[in-house]
PDB file of C-alpha atoms in Angstrom:
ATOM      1  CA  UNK A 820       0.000   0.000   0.000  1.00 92.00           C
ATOM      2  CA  UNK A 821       3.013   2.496   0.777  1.00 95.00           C
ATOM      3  CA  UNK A 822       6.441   2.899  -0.115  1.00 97.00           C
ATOM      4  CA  UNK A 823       8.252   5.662   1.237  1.00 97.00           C
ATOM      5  CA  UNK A 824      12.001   6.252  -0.710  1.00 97.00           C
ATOM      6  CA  UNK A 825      14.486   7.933   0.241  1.00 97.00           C
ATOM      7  CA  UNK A 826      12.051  10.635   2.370  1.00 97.00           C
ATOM      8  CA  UNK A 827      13.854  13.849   4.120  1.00 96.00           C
ATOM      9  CA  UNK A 828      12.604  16.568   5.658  1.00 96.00           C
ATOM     10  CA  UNK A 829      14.280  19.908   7.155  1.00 95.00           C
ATOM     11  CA  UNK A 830      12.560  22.482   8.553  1.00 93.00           C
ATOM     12  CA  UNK A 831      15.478  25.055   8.362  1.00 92.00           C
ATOM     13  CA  UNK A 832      18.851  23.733   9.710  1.00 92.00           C
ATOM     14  CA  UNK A 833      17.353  20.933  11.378  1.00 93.00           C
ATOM     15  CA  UNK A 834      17.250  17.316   9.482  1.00 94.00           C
ATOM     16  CA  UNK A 835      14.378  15.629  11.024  1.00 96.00           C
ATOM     17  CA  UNK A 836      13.916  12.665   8.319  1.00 96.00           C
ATOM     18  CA  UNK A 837      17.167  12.074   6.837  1.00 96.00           C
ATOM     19  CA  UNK A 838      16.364   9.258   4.074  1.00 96.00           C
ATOM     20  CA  UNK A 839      13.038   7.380   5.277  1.00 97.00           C
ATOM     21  CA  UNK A 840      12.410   3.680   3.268  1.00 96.00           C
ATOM     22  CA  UNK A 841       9.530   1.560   4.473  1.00 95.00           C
ATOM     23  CA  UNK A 842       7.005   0.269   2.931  1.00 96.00           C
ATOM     24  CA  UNK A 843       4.182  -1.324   4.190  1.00 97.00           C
ATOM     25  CA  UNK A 844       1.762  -3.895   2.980  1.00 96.00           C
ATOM     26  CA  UNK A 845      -2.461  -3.578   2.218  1.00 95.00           C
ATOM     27  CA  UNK A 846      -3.667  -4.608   5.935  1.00 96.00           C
ATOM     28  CA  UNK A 847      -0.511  -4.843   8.216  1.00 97.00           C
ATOM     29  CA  UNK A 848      -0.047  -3.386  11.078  1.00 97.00           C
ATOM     30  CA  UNK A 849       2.987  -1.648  11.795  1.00 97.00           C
ATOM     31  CA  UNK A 850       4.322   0.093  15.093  1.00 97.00           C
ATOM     32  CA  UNK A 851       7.044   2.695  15.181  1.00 97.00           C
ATOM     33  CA  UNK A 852       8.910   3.005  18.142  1.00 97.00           C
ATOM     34  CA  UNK A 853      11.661   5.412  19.459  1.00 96.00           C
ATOM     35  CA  UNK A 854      13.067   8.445  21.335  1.00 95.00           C
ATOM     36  CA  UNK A 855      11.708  11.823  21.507  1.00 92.00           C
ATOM     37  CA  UNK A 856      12.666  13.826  18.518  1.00 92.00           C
ATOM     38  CA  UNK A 857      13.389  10.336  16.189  1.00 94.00           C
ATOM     39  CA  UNK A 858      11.394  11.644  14.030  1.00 95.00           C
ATOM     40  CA  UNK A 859       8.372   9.345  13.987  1.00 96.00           C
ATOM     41  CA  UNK A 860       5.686  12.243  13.824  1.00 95.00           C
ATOM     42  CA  UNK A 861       7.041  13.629  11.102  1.00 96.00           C
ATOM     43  CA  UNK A 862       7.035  10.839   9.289  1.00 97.00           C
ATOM     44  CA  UNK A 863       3.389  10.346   9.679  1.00 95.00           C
ATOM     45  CA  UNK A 864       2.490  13.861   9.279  1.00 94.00           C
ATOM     46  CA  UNK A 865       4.478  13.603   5.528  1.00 95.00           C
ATOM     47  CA  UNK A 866       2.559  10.410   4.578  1.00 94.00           C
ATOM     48  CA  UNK A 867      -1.041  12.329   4.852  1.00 91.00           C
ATOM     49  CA  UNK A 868       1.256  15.491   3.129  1.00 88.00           C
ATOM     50  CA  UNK A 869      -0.050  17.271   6.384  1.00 92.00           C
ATOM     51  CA  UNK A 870       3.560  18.273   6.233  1.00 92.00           C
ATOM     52  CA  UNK A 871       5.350  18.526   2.762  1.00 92.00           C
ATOM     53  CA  UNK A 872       8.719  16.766   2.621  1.00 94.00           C
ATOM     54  CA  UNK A 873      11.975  18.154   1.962  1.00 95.00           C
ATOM     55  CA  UNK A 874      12.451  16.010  -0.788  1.00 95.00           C
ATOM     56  CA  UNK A 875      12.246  11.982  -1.417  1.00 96.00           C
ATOM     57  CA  UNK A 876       9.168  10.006  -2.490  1.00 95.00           C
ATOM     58  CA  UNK A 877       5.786   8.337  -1.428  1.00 96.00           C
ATOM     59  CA  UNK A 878       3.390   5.822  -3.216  1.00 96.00           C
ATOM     60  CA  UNK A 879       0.292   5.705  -1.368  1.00 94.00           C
ATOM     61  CA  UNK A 880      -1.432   2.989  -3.418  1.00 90.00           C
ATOM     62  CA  UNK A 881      -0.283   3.038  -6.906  1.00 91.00           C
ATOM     63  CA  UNK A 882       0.296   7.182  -6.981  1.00 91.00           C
ATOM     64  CA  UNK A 883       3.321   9.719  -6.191  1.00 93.00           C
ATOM     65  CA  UNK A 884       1.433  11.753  -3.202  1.00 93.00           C
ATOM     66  CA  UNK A 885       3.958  14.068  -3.726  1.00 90.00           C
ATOM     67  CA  UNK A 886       3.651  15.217  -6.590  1.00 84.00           C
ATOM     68  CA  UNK A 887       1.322  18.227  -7.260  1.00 78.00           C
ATOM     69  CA  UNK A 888      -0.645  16.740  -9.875  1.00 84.00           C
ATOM     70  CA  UNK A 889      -2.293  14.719  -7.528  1.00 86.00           C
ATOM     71  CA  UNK A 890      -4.853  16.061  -5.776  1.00 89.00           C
ATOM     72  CA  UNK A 891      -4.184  15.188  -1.918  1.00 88.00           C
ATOM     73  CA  UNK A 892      -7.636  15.898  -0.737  1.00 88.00           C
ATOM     74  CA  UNK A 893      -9.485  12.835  -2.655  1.00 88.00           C
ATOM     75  CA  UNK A 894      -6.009  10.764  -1.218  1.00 89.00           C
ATOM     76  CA  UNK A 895      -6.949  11.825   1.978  1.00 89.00           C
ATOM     77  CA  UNK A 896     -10.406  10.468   1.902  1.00 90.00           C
ATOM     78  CA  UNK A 897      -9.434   6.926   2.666  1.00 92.00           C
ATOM     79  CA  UNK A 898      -6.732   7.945   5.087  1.00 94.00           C
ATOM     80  CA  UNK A 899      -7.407   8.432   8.667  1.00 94.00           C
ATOM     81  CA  UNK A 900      -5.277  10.731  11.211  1.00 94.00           C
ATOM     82  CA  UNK A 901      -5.704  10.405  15.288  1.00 95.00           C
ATOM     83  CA  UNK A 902      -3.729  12.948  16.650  1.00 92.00           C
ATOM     84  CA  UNK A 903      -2.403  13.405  20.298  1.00 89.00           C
ATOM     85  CA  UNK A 904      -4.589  15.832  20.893  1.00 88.00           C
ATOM     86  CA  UNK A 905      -7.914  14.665  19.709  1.00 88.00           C
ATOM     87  CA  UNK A 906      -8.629  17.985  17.352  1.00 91.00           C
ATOM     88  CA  UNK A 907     -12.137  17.685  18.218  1.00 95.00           C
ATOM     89  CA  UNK A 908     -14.691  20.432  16.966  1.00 95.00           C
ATOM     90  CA  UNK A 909     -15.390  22.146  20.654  1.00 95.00           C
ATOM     91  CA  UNK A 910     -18.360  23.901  19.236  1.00 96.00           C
ATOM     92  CA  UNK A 911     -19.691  20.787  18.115  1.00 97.00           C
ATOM     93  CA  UNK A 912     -21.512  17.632  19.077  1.00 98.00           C
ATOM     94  CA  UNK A 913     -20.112  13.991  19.481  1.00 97.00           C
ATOM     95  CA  UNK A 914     -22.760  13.485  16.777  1.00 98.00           C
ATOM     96  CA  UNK A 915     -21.631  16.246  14.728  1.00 98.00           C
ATOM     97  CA  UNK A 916     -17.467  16.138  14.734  1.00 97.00           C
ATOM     98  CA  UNK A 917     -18.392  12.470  13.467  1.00 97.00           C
ATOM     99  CA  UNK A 918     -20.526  13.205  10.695  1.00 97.00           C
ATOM    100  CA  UNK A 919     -19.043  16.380   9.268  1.00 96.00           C
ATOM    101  CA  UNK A 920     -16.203  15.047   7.013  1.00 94.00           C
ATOM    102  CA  UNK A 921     -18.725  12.424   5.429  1.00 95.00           C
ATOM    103  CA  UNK A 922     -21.281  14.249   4.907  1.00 96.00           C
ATOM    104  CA  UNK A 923     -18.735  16.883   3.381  1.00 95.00           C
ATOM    105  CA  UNK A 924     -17.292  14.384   0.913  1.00 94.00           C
ATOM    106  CA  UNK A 925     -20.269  12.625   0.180  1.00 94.00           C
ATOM    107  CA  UNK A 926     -22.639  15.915  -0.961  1.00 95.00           C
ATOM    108  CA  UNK A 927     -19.633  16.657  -2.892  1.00 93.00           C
ATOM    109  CA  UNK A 928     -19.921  13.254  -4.747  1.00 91.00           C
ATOM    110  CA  UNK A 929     -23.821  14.174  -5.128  1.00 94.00           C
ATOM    111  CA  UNK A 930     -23.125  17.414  -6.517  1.00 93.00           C
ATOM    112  CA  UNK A 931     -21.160  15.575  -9.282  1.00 92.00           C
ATOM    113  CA  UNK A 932     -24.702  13.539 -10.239  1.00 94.00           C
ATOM    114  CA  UNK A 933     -23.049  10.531  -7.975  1.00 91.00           C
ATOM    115  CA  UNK A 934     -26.020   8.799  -5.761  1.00 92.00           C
ATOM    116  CA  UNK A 935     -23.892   5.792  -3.845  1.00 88.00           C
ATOM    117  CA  UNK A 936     -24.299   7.663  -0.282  1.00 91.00           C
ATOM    118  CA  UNK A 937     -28.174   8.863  -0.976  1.00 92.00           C
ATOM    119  CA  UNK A 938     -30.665  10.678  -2.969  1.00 93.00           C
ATOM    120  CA  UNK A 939     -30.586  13.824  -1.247  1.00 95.00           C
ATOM    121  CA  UNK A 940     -28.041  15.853   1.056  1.00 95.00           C
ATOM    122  CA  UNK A 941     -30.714  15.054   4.039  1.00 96.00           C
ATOM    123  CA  UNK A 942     -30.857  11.617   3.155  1.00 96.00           C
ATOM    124  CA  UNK A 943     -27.037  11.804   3.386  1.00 97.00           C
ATOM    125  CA  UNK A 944     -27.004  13.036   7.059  1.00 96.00           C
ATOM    126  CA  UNK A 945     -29.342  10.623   8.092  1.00 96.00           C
ATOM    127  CA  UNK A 946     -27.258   7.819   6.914  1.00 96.00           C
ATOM    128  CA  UNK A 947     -24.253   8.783   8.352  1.00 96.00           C
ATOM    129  CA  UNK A 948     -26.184   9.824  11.726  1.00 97.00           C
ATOM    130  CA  UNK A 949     -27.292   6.311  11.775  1.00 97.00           C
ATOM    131  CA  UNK A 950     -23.973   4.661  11.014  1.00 96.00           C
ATOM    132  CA  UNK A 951     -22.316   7.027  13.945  1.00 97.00           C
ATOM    133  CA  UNK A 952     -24.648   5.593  16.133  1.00 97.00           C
ATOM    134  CA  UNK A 953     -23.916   2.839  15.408  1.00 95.00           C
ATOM    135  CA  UNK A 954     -20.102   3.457  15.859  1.00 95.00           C
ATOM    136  CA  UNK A 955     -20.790   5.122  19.568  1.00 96.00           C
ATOM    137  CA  UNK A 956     -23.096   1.968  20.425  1.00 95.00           C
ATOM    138  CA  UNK A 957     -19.676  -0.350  19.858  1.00 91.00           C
ATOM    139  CA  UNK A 958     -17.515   1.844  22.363  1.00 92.00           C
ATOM    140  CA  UNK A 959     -20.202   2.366  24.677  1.00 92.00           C
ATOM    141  CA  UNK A 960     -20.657   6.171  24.588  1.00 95.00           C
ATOM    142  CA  UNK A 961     -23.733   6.416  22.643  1.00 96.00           C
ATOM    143  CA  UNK A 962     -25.199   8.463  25.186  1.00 96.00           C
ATOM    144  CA  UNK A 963     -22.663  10.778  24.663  1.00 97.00           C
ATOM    145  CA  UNK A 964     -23.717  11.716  20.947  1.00 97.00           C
ATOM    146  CA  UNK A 965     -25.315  15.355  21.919  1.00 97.00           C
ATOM    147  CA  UNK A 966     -22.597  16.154  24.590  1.00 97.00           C
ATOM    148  CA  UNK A 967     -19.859  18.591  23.645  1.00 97.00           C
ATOM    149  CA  UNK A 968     -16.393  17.448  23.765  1.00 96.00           C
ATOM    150  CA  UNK A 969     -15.344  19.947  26.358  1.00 95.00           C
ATOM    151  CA  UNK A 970     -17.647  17.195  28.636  1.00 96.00           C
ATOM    152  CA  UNK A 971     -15.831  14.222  27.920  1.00 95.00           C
ATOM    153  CA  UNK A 972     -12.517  12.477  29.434  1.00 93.00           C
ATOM    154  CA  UNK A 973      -9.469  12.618  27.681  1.00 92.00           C
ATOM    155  CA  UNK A 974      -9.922   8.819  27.280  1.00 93.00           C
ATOM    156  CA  UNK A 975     -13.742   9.093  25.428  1.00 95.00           C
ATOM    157  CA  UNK A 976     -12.621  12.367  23.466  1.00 95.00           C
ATOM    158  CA  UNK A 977      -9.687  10.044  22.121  1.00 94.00           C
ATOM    159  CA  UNK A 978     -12.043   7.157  21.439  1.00 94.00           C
ATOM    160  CA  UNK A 979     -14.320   9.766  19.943  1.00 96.00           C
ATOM    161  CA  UNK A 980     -11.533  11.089  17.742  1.00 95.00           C
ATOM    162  CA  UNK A 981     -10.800   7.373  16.183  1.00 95.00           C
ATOM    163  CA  UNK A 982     -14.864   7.239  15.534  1.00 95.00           C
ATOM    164  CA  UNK A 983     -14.775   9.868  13.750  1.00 95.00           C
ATOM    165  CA  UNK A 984     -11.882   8.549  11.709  1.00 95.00           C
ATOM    166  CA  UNK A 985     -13.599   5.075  11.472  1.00 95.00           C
ATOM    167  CA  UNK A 986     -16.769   7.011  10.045  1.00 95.00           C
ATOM    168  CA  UNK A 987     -14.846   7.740   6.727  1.00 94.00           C
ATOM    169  CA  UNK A 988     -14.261   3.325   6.284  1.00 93.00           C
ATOM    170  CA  UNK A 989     -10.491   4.247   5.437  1.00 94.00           C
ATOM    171  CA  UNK A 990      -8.139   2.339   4.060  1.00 95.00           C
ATOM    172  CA  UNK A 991      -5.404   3.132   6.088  1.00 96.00           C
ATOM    173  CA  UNK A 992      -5.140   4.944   9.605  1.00 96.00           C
ATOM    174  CA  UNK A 993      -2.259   6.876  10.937  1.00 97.00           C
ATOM    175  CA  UNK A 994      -2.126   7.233  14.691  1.00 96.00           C
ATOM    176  CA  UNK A 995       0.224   9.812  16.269  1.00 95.00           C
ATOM    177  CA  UNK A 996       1.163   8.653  19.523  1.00 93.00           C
ATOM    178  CA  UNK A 997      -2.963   8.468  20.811  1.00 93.00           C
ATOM    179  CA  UNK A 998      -2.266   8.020  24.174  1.00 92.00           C
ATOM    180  CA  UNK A 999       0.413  10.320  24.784  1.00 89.00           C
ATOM    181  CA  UNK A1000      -1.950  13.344  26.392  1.00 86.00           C
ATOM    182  CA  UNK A1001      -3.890  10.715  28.229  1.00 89.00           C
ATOM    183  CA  UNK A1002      -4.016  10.350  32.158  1.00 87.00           C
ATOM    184  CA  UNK A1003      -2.412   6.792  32.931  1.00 86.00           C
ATOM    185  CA  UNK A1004      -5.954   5.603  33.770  1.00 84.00           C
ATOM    186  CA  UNK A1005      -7.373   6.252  30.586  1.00 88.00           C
ATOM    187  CA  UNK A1006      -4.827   4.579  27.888  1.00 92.00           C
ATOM    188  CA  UNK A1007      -6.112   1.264  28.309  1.00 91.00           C
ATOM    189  CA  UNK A1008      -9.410   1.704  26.943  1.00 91.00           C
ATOM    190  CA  UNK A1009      -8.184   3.917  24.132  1.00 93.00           C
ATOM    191  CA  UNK A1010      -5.304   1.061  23.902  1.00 94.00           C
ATOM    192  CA  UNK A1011      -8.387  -1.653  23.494  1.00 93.00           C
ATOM    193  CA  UNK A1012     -10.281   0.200  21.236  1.00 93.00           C
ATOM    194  CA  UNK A1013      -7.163  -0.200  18.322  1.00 94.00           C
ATOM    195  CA  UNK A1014      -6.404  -3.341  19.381  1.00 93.00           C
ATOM    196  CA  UNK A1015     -10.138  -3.706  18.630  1.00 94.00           C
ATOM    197  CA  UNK A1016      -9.722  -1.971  15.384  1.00 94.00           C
ATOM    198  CA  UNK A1017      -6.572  -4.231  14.402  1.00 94.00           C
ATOM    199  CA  UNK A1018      -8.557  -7.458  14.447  1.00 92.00           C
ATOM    200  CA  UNK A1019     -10.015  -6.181  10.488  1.00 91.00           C
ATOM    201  CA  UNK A1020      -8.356  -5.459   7.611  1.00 92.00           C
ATOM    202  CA  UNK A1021      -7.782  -1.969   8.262  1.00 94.00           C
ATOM    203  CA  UNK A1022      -3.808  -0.854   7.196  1.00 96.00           C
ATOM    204  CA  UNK A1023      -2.710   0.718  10.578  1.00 97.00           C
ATOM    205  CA  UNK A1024       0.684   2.562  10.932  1.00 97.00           C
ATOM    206  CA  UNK A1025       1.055   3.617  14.915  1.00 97.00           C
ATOM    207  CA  UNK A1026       3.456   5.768  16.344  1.00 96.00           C
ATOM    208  CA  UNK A1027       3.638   4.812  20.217  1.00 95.00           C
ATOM    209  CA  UNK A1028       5.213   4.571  23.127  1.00 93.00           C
ATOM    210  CA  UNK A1029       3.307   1.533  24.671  1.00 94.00           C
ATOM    211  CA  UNK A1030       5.738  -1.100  24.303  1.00 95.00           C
ATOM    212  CA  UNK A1031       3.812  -4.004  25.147  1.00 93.00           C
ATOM    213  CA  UNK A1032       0.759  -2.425  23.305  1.00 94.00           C
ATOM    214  CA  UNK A1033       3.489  -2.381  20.038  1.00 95.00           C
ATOM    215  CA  UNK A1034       4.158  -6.132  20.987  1.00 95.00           C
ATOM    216  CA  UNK A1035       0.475  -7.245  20.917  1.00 94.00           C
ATOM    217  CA  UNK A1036      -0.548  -5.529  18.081  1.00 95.00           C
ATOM    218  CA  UNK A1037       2.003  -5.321  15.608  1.00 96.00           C
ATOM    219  CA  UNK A1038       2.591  -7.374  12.714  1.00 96.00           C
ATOM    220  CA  UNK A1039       6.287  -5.954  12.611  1.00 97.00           C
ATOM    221  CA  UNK A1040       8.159  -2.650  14.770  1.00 98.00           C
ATOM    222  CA  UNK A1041       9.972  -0.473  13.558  1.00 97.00           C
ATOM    223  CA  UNK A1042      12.316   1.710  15.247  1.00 98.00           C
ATOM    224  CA  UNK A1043      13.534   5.107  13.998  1.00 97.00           C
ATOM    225  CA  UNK A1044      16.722   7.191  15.856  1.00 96.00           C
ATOM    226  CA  UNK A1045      17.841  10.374  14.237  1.00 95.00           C
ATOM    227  CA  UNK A1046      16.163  10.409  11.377  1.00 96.00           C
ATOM    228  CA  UNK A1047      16.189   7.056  10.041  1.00 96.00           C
ATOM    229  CA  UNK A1048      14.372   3.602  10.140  1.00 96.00           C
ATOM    230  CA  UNK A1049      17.399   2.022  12.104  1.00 96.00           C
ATOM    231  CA  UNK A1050      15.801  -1.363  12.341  1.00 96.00           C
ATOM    232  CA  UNK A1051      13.167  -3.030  11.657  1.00 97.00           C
ATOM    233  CA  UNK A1052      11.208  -6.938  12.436  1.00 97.00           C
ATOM    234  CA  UNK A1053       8.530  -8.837  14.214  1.00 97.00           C
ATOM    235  CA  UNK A1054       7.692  -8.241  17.342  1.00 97.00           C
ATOM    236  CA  UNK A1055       9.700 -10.948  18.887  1.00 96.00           C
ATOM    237  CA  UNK A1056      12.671 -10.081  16.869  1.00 97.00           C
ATOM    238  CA  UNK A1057      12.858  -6.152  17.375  1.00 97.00           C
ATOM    239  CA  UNK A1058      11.727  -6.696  21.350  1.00 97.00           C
ATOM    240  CA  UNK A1059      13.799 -10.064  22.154  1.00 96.00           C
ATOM    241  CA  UNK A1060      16.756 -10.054  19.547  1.00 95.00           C
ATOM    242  CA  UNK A1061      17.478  -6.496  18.516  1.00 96.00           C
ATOM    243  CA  UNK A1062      20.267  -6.432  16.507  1.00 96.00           C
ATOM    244  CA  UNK A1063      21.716  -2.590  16.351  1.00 97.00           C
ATOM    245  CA  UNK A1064      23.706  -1.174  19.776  1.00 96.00           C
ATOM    246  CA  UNK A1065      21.152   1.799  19.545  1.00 97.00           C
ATOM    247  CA  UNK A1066      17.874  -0.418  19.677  1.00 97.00           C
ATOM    248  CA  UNK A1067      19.110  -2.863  22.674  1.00 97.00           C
ATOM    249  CA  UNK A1068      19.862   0.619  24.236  1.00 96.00           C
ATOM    250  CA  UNK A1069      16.921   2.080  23.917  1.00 96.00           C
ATOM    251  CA  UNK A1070      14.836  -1.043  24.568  1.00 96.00           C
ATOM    252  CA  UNK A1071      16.993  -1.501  27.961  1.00 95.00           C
ATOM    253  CA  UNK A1072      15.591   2.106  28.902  1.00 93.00           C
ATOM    254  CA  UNK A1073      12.015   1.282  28.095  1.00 90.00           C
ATOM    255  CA  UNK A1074      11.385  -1.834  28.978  1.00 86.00           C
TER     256      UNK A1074
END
C-alpha cells in the first residue's frame, strides 16, 4: 500500500527525516517506536502530506502523493489521522465532529450527479447519523452523541476522535502517539479500542510509546533514531533479539 524512498525533511537547519524507506503492505499493522525527537511524527504527518517533505518520495497505493498533480484531498479520503490531541470540533456535538467530514465528501460526490451515499443531502445526514450511532453503540458512549467534547474524558474524546476517523471506512489509519496526552488511567481503553480496530483489515501505521501495546498488536516494529528507520522486524525479533547497539539501548531504557 506504501512505499516511502528515500524521504527527508528539514525544517530550516534541522534534518528531522534524513532518508526514510519503508514500505508497508495492504492490511498490516505496523508500530514505530523510538526516542523523543526520532522523528516518527514527522514521518506520519508527511505520509497524509499534512507536512510537505523536503524532498524523497511516497506511493500511497499506486500514486506519487507528492507530486502536485495529484490532488491530496481525494487521497486523503481513505486515510485516517488520530492525533495526540484529539482535534475535536469544541463547538460541536459527538454526533456532529463524526458526521461532518462524510457528509462533506459525500454531498460533494452528489453534486457531481453521484447517488452511492443517498438521494438527497438530508438523506445523506441521516445515513451517516445512523452509522455514527452505530459506531458510539460499539464503544459504549452512545449516550454521549449530543454532549460537547469539552464534557468528555481525555480517554472518550480520544475514542471519539478514532470514531470519527472510522466514520470515513479508510483504508489506512495513521495514529500519532494516541495516548500520549492521556491520564495513565485512561490509555487502556483507548489502547483496546485499536487493538479492537486491528482485528479487520484496516492498514494501521502507529506511532507509540506503549511497548507491550506495540508487541500485541504489531505485525512488525519499527524503530527510527535520528532520522532514520534504524531497524526493523517482528515483534519478537525487534523486542527479544534487537540487533543494532542503539535499539538494545533504547529497549533496555524502556522496557
Amino acid at each position: 500500500m506504501i512505499d516511502v524512498i528515500n524521504l527527508k525533511k528539514n525544517f530550516g537547519d534541522l534534518h528531522v527525516l534524513r532518508g526514510v524507506n519503508l514500505s508497508v503492505k495492504d492490511g498490516e499493522k505496523v508500530c514505530i517506536i523510538g526516542p523523543s525527537g526520532s522523528g516518527k511524527s514527522t514521518l506520519l504527518y508527511c505520509l497524509n502530506c499534512l507536512t510537505d517533505p523536503s524532498s524523497g518520495q511516497i506511493i500511497y497505493d499506486g500514486k506519487d502523493i507528492t507530486n502536485f498533480d495529484v490532488n491530496i484531498n481525494t487521497v486523503r479520503e481513505s486515510i485516517g489521522m488520530v492525533f495526540q490531541q484529539f482535534n475535536l470540533f469544541k463547538h460541536k456535538t459527538v454526533l456532529q465532529n463524526i458526521i461532518l467530514a462524510p457528509v462533506h465528501i459525500q454531498t460533494k460526490y452528489l453534486r457531481k450527479g453521484i447517488k452511492d451515499y443517498g438521494n438527497t443531502k438530508k438523506e445523506i445526514i441521516e445515513n451517516n447519523k445512523k452509522y455514527a450511532m452505530e459506531l458510539l453503540e460499539k464503544i459504549g458512549l452512545a449516550d454521549k452523541a449530543n454532549a460537547y467534547p469539552n464534557t468528555l474524558s481525555g480517554g472518550q474524546q480520544q475514542r471519539i476522535a478514532i470514531v470519527r476517523t472510522l466514520a470515513m471506512n479508510p483504508k489506512l489509519i495513521l495514529f500519532d502517539e494516541p495516548t500520549s496526552a492521556l491520564d495513565p488511567e485512561m490509555v487502556k481503553e483507548v489502547l483496546d479500542l485499536i487493538k479492537d480496530i486491528a482485528k479487520g483489515n484496516i492498514t494501521m501505521i502507529i506511532v507509540t510509546h506503549e511497548m507491550g501495546f506495540a508487541r500485541e498488536v504489531a505485525d512488525r516494529v519499527i524503530f527510527m533514531d535520528e532520522g532514520v528507520v534504524l531497524e526493523e522486524g517482528t515483534p519478537k525479533e525487534i523486542f527479544d533479539n534487537p540487533k543494532m547497539p542503539r535499539t538494545k539501548e533504547f529497549l533496555s531504557k524502556v522496557l
